[in-house]
PDB file of C-alpha atoms in Angstrom:
ATOM      1  CA  MET A   1       0.000   0.000   0.000  1.00  0.00           C
ATOM      2  CA  LEU A   2       1.258   3.460  -0.918  1.00  0.00           C
ATOM      3  CA  ILE A   3       0.813   5.575   2.164  1.00  0.00           C
ATOM      4  CA  VAL A   4       2.796   8.470   3.500  1.00  0.00           C
ATOM      5  CA  LYS A   5       4.332   8.501   6.971  1.00  0.00           C
ATOM      6  CA  MET A   6       3.949  11.500   9.236  1.00  0.00           C
ATOM      7  CA  THR A   7       3.680  12.424  12.872  1.00  0.00           C
ATOM      8  CA  ARG A   8       0.337  13.054  14.559  1.00  0.00           C
ATOM      9  CA  LYS A   9       1.281  16.729  14.884  1.00  0.00           C
ATOM     10  CA  GLU A  10       1.980  17.011  11.142  1.00  0.00           C
ATOM     11  CA  PHE A  11      -1.272  15.263  10.322  1.00  0.00           C
ATOM     12  CA  ASP A  12      -3.293  17.496  12.629  1.00  0.00           C
ATOM     13  CA  THR A  13      -1.677  20.781  11.580  1.00  0.00           C
ATOM     14  CA  LEU A  14      -1.273  20.514   7.809  1.00  0.00           C
ATOM     15  CA  ALA A  15      -3.514  22.895   5.887  1.00  0.00           C
ATOM     16  CA  HIS A  16      -6.185  21.297   3.703  1.00  0.00           C
ATOM     17  CA  GLU A  17      -4.354  21.714   0.395  1.00  0.00           C
ATOM     18  CA  GLU A  18      -1.026  20.616   1.881  1.00  0.00           C
ATOM     19  CA  LEU A  19      -2.545  17.442   3.358  1.00  0.00           C
ATOM     20  CA  CYS A  20      -4.073  16.537  -0.004  1.00  0.00           C
ATOM     21  CA  LYS A  21      -0.785  17.204  -1.769  1.00  0.00           C
ATOM     22  CA  VAL A  22       1.257  15.159   0.727  1.00  0.00           C
ATOM     23  CA  CYS A  23      -1.117  12.200   0.375  1.00  0.00           C
ATOM     24  CA  PHE A  24      -1.166  12.453  -3.435  1.00  0.00           C
ATOM     25  CA  GLU A  25       2.600  12.740  -3.985  1.00  0.00           C
ATOM     26  CA  PRO A  26       3.586   9.114  -3.248  1.00  0.00           C
ATOM     27  CA  LEU A  27       0.801   7.937  -5.543  1.00  0.00           C
ATOM     28  CA  ILE A  28       1.819  10.034  -8.527  1.00  0.00           C
ATOM     29  CA  ILE A  29       5.523   9.298  -8.034  1.00  0.00           C
ATOM     30  CA  ALA A  30       4.881   5.540  -7.952  1.00  0.00           C
ATOM     31  CA  TYR A  31       2.562   5.848 -10.947  1.00  0.00           C
ATOM     32  CA  LYS A  32       5.037   7.834 -13.070  1.00  0.00           C
ATOM     33  CA  ASN A  33       7.986   5.607 -12.139  1.00  0.00           C
ATOM     34  CA  SER A  34       6.056   2.468 -13.038  1.00  0.00           C
ATOM     35  CA  MET A  35       4.595   3.996 -16.219  1.00  0.00           C
ATOM     36  CA  ALA A  36       8.102   4.685 -17.490  1.00  0.00           C
ATOM     37  CA  GLU A  37       8.767   0.942 -17.422  1.00  0.00           C
ATOM     38  CA  GLN A  38       5.661  -0.012 -19.429  1.00  0.00           C
ATOM     39  CA  THR A  39       5.418  -0.754 -23.110  1.00  0.00           C
ATOM     40  CA  LEU A  40       2.659   0.846 -25.137  1.00  0.00           C
ATOM     41  CA  GLN A  41       0.797  -2.481 -25.176  1.00  0.00           C
ATOM     42  CA  SER A  42       0.931  -2.963 -21.406  1.00  0.00           C
ATOM     43  CA  MET A  43      -0.037   0.582 -20.344  1.00  0.00           C
ATOM     44  CA  SER A  44      -3.792   0.031 -20.182  1.00  0.00           C
ATOM     45  CA  ALA A  45      -3.474  -3.097 -18.044  1.00  0.00           C
ATOM     46  CA  PHE A  46      -0.894  -1.372 -15.842  1.00  0.00           C
ATOM     47  CA  LYS A  47      -3.160   1.642 -15.242  1.00  0.00           C
ATOM     48  CA  GLU A  48      -6.007  -0.587 -14.088  1.00  0.00           C
ATOM     49  CA  GLN A  49      -3.715  -2.703 -11.906  1.00  0.00           C
ATOM     50  CA  PHE A  50      -2.167   0.386 -10.321  1.00  0.00           C
ATOM     51  CA  TYR A  51      -5.577   1.908  -9.624  1.00  0.00           C
ATOM     52  CA  GLU A  52      -6.930  -1.314  -8.104  1.00  0.00           C
ATOM     53  CA  GLN A  53      -4.078  -1.536  -5.582  1.00  0.00           C
ATOM     54  CA  LEU A  54      -5.119   1.788  -4.048  1.00  0.00           C
ATOM     55  CA  THR A  55      -7.637   2.128  -1.236  1.00  0.00           C
ATOM     56  CA  THR A  56     -11.018   3.582  -2.172  1.00  0.00           C
ATOM     57  CA  GLY A  57     -10.035   6.960  -0.741  1.00  0.00           C
ATOM     58  CA  GLN A  58      -6.694   6.924  -2.546  1.00  0.00           C
ATOM     59  CA  GLN A  59      -8.455   6.091  -5.806  1.00  0.00           C
ATOM     60  CA  ALA A  60     -10.730   9.104  -5.364  1.00  0.00           C
ATOM     61  CA  LEU A  61      -7.805  11.372  -4.433  1.00  0.00           C
ATOM     62  CA  PHE A  62      -5.638  10.097  -7.298  1.00  0.00           C
ATOM     63  CA  VAL A  63      -8.280  10.483  -9.992  1.00  0.00           C
ATOM     64  CA  PHE A  64      -9.388  13.903  -8.810  1.00  0.00           C
ATOM     65  CA  HIS A  65      -5.813  15.189  -8.705  1.00  0.00           C
ATOM     66  CA  MET A  66      -5.004  13.764 -12.140  1.00  0.00           C
ATOM     67  CA  PHE A  67      -7.829  15.888 -13.535  1.00  0.00           C
ATOM     68  CA  TYR A  68      -7.521  18.907 -11.229  1.00  0.00           C
ATOM     69  CA  ASP A  69      -3.777  19.419 -11.656  1.00  0.00           C
ATOM     70  CA  HIS A  70      -4.261  19.877 -15.402  1.00  0.00           C
ATOM     71  CA  ALA A  71      -7.744  21.391 -15.676  1.00  0.00           C
ATOM     72  CA  ARG A  72      -7.182  24.217 -13.203  1.00  0.00           C
ATOM     73  CA  LYS A  73      -4.485  25.855 -15.315  1.00  0.00           C
ATOM     74  CA  SER A  74      -6.791  27.575 -17.810  1.00  0.00           C
ATOM     75  CA  VAL A  75     -10.098  27.506 -19.654  1.00  0.00           C
ATOM     76  CA  VAL A  76      -8.404  25.738 -22.558  1.00  0.00           C
ATOM     77  CA  GLU A  77      -6.903  23.091 -20.275  1.00  0.00           C
ATOM     78  CA  LEU A  78     -10.263  22.466 -18.576  1.00  0.00           C
ATOM     79  CA  TYR A  79     -11.801  22.067 -22.032  1.00  0.00           C
ATOM     80  CA  TRP A  80      -9.134  19.736 -23.399  1.00  0.00           C
ATOM     81  CA  TRP A  81      -8.729  17.531 -20.314  1.00  0.00           C
ATOM     82  CA  SER A  82     -12.496  17.266 -19.910  1.00  0.00           C
ATOM     83  CA  SER A  83     -12.892  16.146 -23.506  1.00  0.00           C
ATOM     84  CA  TYR A  84      -9.901  13.797 -23.218  1.00  0.00           C
ATOM     85  CA  PHE A  85     -11.207  12.054 -20.103  1.00  0.00           C
ATOM     86  CA  TYR A  86     -14.751  12.089 -21.516  1.00  0.00           C
ATOM     87  CA  ALA A  87     -13.368  10.061 -24.436  1.00  0.00           C
ATOM     88  CA  GLN A  88     -12.401   7.469 -21.811  1.00  0.00           C
ATOM     89  CA  PRO A  89     -15.760   6.704 -20.171  1.00  0.00           C
ATOM     90  CA  LYS A  90     -14.220   4.678 -17.352  1.00  0.00           C
ATOM     91  CA  ASN A  91     -11.889   7.539 -16.426  1.00  0.00           C
ATOM     92  CA  TRP A  92     -14.603  10.197 -16.729  1.00  0.00           C
ATOM     93  CA  SER A  93     -16.891   8.137 -14.489  1.00  0.00           C
ATOM     94  CA  SER A  94     -14.045   7.766 -12.000  1.00  0.00           C
ATOM     95  CA  ILE A  95     -13.530  11.536 -11.865  1.00  0.00           C
ATOM     96  CA  LYS A  96     -17.212  12.067 -11.130  1.00  0.00           C
ATOM     97  CA  ALA A  97     -17.150   9.227  -8.599  1.00  0.00           C
ATOM     98  CA  SER A  98     -14.141  10.795  -6.876  1.00  0.00           C
ATOM     99  CA  VAL A  99     -15.938  14.044  -6.080  1.00  0.00           C
ATOM    100  CA  HIS A 100     -19.019  12.063  -5.133  1.00  0.00           C
ATOM    101  CA  HIS A 101     -16.848   9.978  -2.759  1.00  0.00           C
ATOM    102  CA  PHE A 102     -15.784  13.156  -0.978  1.00  0.00           C
ATOM    103  CA  GLN A 103     -19.405  14.381  -0.995  1.00  0.00           C
ATOM    104  CA  ASP A 104     -18.799  17.417  -3.195  1.00  0.00           C
ATOM    105  CA  ILE A 105     -22.208  17.878  -4.788  1.00  0.00           C
ATOM    106  CA  ASP A 106     -21.312  21.208  -6.433  1.00  0.00           C
ATOM    107  CA  MET A 107     -18.262  19.827  -8.238  1.00  0.00           C
ATOM    108  CA  PHE A 108     -20.238  16.740  -9.231  1.00  0.00           C
ATOM    109  CA  LYS A 109     -22.954  18.955 -10.758  1.00  0.00           C
ATOM    110  CA  LEU A 110     -20.320  20.968 -12.625  1.00  0.00           C
ATOM    111  CA  LEU A 111     -18.807  17.800 -14.096  1.00  0.00           C
ATOM    112  CA  GLU A 112     -22.305  16.695 -15.100  1.00  0.00           C
ATOM    113  CA  GLU A 113     -22.812  20.055 -16.859  1.00  0.00           C
ATOM    114  CA  ILE A 114     -19.514  19.678 -18.694  1.00  0.00           C
ATOM    115  CA  GLU A 115     -20.494  16.158 -19.702  1.00  0.00           C
ATOM    116  CA  SER A 116     -23.859  17.394 -20.964  1.00  0.00           C
ATOM    117  CA  VAL A 117     -22.191  20.020 -23.165  1.00  0.00           C
ATOM    118  CA  LEU A 118     -19.706  17.502 -24.548  1.00  0.00           C
ATOM    119  CA  LEU A 119     -22.540  15.089 -25.282  1.00  0.00           C
ATOM    120  CA  GLN A 120     -24.629  17.848 -26.882  1.00  0.00           C
ATOM    121  CA  HIS A 121     -21.720  18.748 -29.157  1.00  0.00           C
ATOM    122  CA  GLN A 122     -21.154  15.081 -29.986  1.00  0.00           C
ATOM    123  CA  TYR A 123     -17.650  14.845 -28.598  1.00  0.00           C
ATOM    124  CA  PRO A 124     -16.069  11.422 -29.022  1.00  0.00           C
ATOM    125  CA  SER A 125     -16.641   8.880 -26.274  1.00  0.00           C
ATOM    126  CA  SER A 126     -13.614   6.803 -27.202  1.00  0.00           C
ATOM    127  CA  LEU A 127      -9.961   7.533 -27.839  1.00  0.00           C
ATOM    128  CA  GLU A 128     -10.189   5.812 -31.217  1.00  0.00           C
ATOM    129  CA  ASP A 129     -12.265   8.741 -32.466  1.00  0.00           C
ATOM    130  CA  TYR A 130     -10.464  11.394 -30.428  1.00  0.00           C
ATOM    131  CA  HIS A 131      -8.855  14.127 -32.505  1.00  0.00           C
ATOM    132  CA  ILE A 132      -9.595  17.142 -30.323  1.00  0.00           C
ATOM    133  CA  THR A 133      -6.958  19.851 -30.003  1.00  0.00           C
ATOM    134  CA  ARG A 134      -6.732  22.694 -27.563  1.00  0.00           C
ATOM    135  CA  GLU A 135      -7.093  25.084 -30.493  1.00  0.00           C
ATOM    136  CA  ASP A 136     -10.569  23.690 -31.296  1.00  0.00           C
ATOM    137  CA  LEU A 137     -12.070  25.704 -28.464  1.00  0.00           C
ATOM    138  CA  ALA A 138     -11.222  28.997 -30.181  1.00  0.00           C
ATOM    139  CA  ASN A 139     -13.330  27.958 -33.174  1.00  0.00           C
ATOM    140  CA  ASN A 140     -16.606  27.656 -31.266  1.00  0.00           C
ATOM    141  CA  LYS A 141     -17.948  30.799 -29.561  1.00  0.00           C
ATOM    142  CA  GLU A 142     -20.696  28.872 -27.750  1.00  0.00           C
ATOM    143  CA  LEU A 143     -18.146  26.469 -26.243  1.00  0.00           C
ATOM    144  CA  ILE A 144     -15.816  29.321 -25.312  1.00  0.00           C
ATOM    145  CA  THR A 145     -18.655  31.009 -23.416  1.00  0.00           C
ATOM    146  CA  LYS A 146     -19.650  27.800 -21.632  1.00  0.00           C
ATOM    147  CA  PHE A 147     -16.105  26.763 -20.747  1.00  0.00           C
ATOM    148  CA  ASN A 148     -15.278  30.263 -19.495  1.00  0.00           C
ATOM    149  CA  ARG A 149     -18.200  29.868 -17.081  1.00  0.00           C
ATOM    150  CA  PHE A 150     -17.210  26.285 -16.257  1.00  0.00           C
ATOM    151  CA  HIS A 151     -13.647  27.331 -15.501  1.00  0.00           C
ATOM    152  CA  LEU A 152     -14.791  30.118 -13.175  1.00  0.00           C
ATOM    153  CA  GLN A 153     -17.045  27.650 -11.356  1.00  0.00           C
ATOM    154  CA  PHE A 154     -14.255  25.069 -11.279  1.00  0.00           C
ATOM    155  CA  ILE A 155     -11.816  27.509  -9.689  1.00  0.00           C
ATOM    156  CA  GLU A 156     -14.454  28.750  -7.222  1.00  0.00           C
ATOM    157  CA  ASN A 157     -15.424  25.184  -6.261  1.00  0.00           C
ATOM    158  CA  THR A 158     -11.962  23.702  -5.879  1.00  0.00           C
ATOM    159  CA  SER A 159     -11.217  25.278  -2.511  1.00  0.00           C
ATOM    160  CA  LYS A 160     -14.362  23.592  -1.179  1.00  0.00           C
ATOM    161  CA  THR A 161     -13.385  20.347  -2.924  1.00  0.00           C
ATOM    162  CA  ILE A 162      -9.920  20.430  -1.363  1.00  0.00           C
ATOM    163  CA  LYS A 163     -11.459  20.993   2.085  1.00  0.00           C
ATOM    164  CA  LEU A 164     -13.826  18.061   1.585  1.00  0.00           C
ATOM    165  CA  ILE A 165     -10.975  15.814   0.447  1.00  0.00           C
ATOM    166  CA  SER A 166      -8.913  16.888   3.463  1.00  0.00           C
ATOM    167  CA  LYS A 167     -11.901  16.164   5.702  1.00  0.00           C
ATOM    168  CA  GLY A 168     -12.168  12.718   4.069  1.00  0.00           C
ATOM    169  CA  ILE A 169      -8.481  12.056   4.705  1.00  0.00           C
ATOM    170  CA  ARG A 170      -8.764  13.154   8.333  1.00  0.00           C
ATOM    171  CA  GLY A 171     -11.918  11.062   8.748  1.00  0.00           C
ATOM    172  CA  CYS A 172     -10.253   7.881   7.504  1.00  0.00           C
ATOM    173  CA  PRO A 173      -6.513   8.434   7.947  1.00  0.00           C
ATOM    174  CA  THR A 174      -5.498   4.760   7.651  1.00  0.00           C
ATOM    175  CA  GLU A 175      -6.411   4.869   3.948  1.00  0.00           C
ATOM    176  CA  PHE A 176      -3.815   7.573   3.334  1.00  0.00           C
ATOM    177  CA  VAL A 177      -1.221   7.878   6.082  1.00  0.00           C
ATOM    178  CA  PHE A 178       0.736   5.947   8.649  1.00  0.00           C
ATOM    179  CA  ILE A 179       0.959   8.071  11.772  1.00  0.00           C
ATOM    180  CA  GLU A 180       4.257   7.666  13.558  1.00  0.00           C
ATOM    181  CA  GLU A 181       4.070   8.166  17.287  1.00  0.00           C
TER     182      GLU A 181
END
């Protein structure tokens, strides 16, 4: 199990965002190190195997951070990463499930809105058909307007999301940390 070690004092005093980051770091490091060793053919199986070895809370944290760390950067990044994960239905469902796991109804509703817009505009629901570029957003004024609003909501909601994730970590610490006495 990939858990971080810390003292009780560290655990109790870390700010919400810092606690989330500290619990995410060993997951992403292990993921990236192992991904580097995979062949193109084995990547899909590896991703599923890696994900399945995590606790339920770690899965939710990992998936949320994989999306959040990219999507928060700009309107264009929210657009592209949303469409990219939407083209991988299992991953998109996992992102929605992650915010649901941490009981973030507002973020869940926002992801549902994004999904609705992607569905309405007939975005691909598989990577085989995926040819979306970041530049595509600039060619659709309706999408620009919607994703500008989505990005504002995303940024506004993430502080609440981070607090809820931190609360989830503190509520079930054994899923994320080993507390050294």
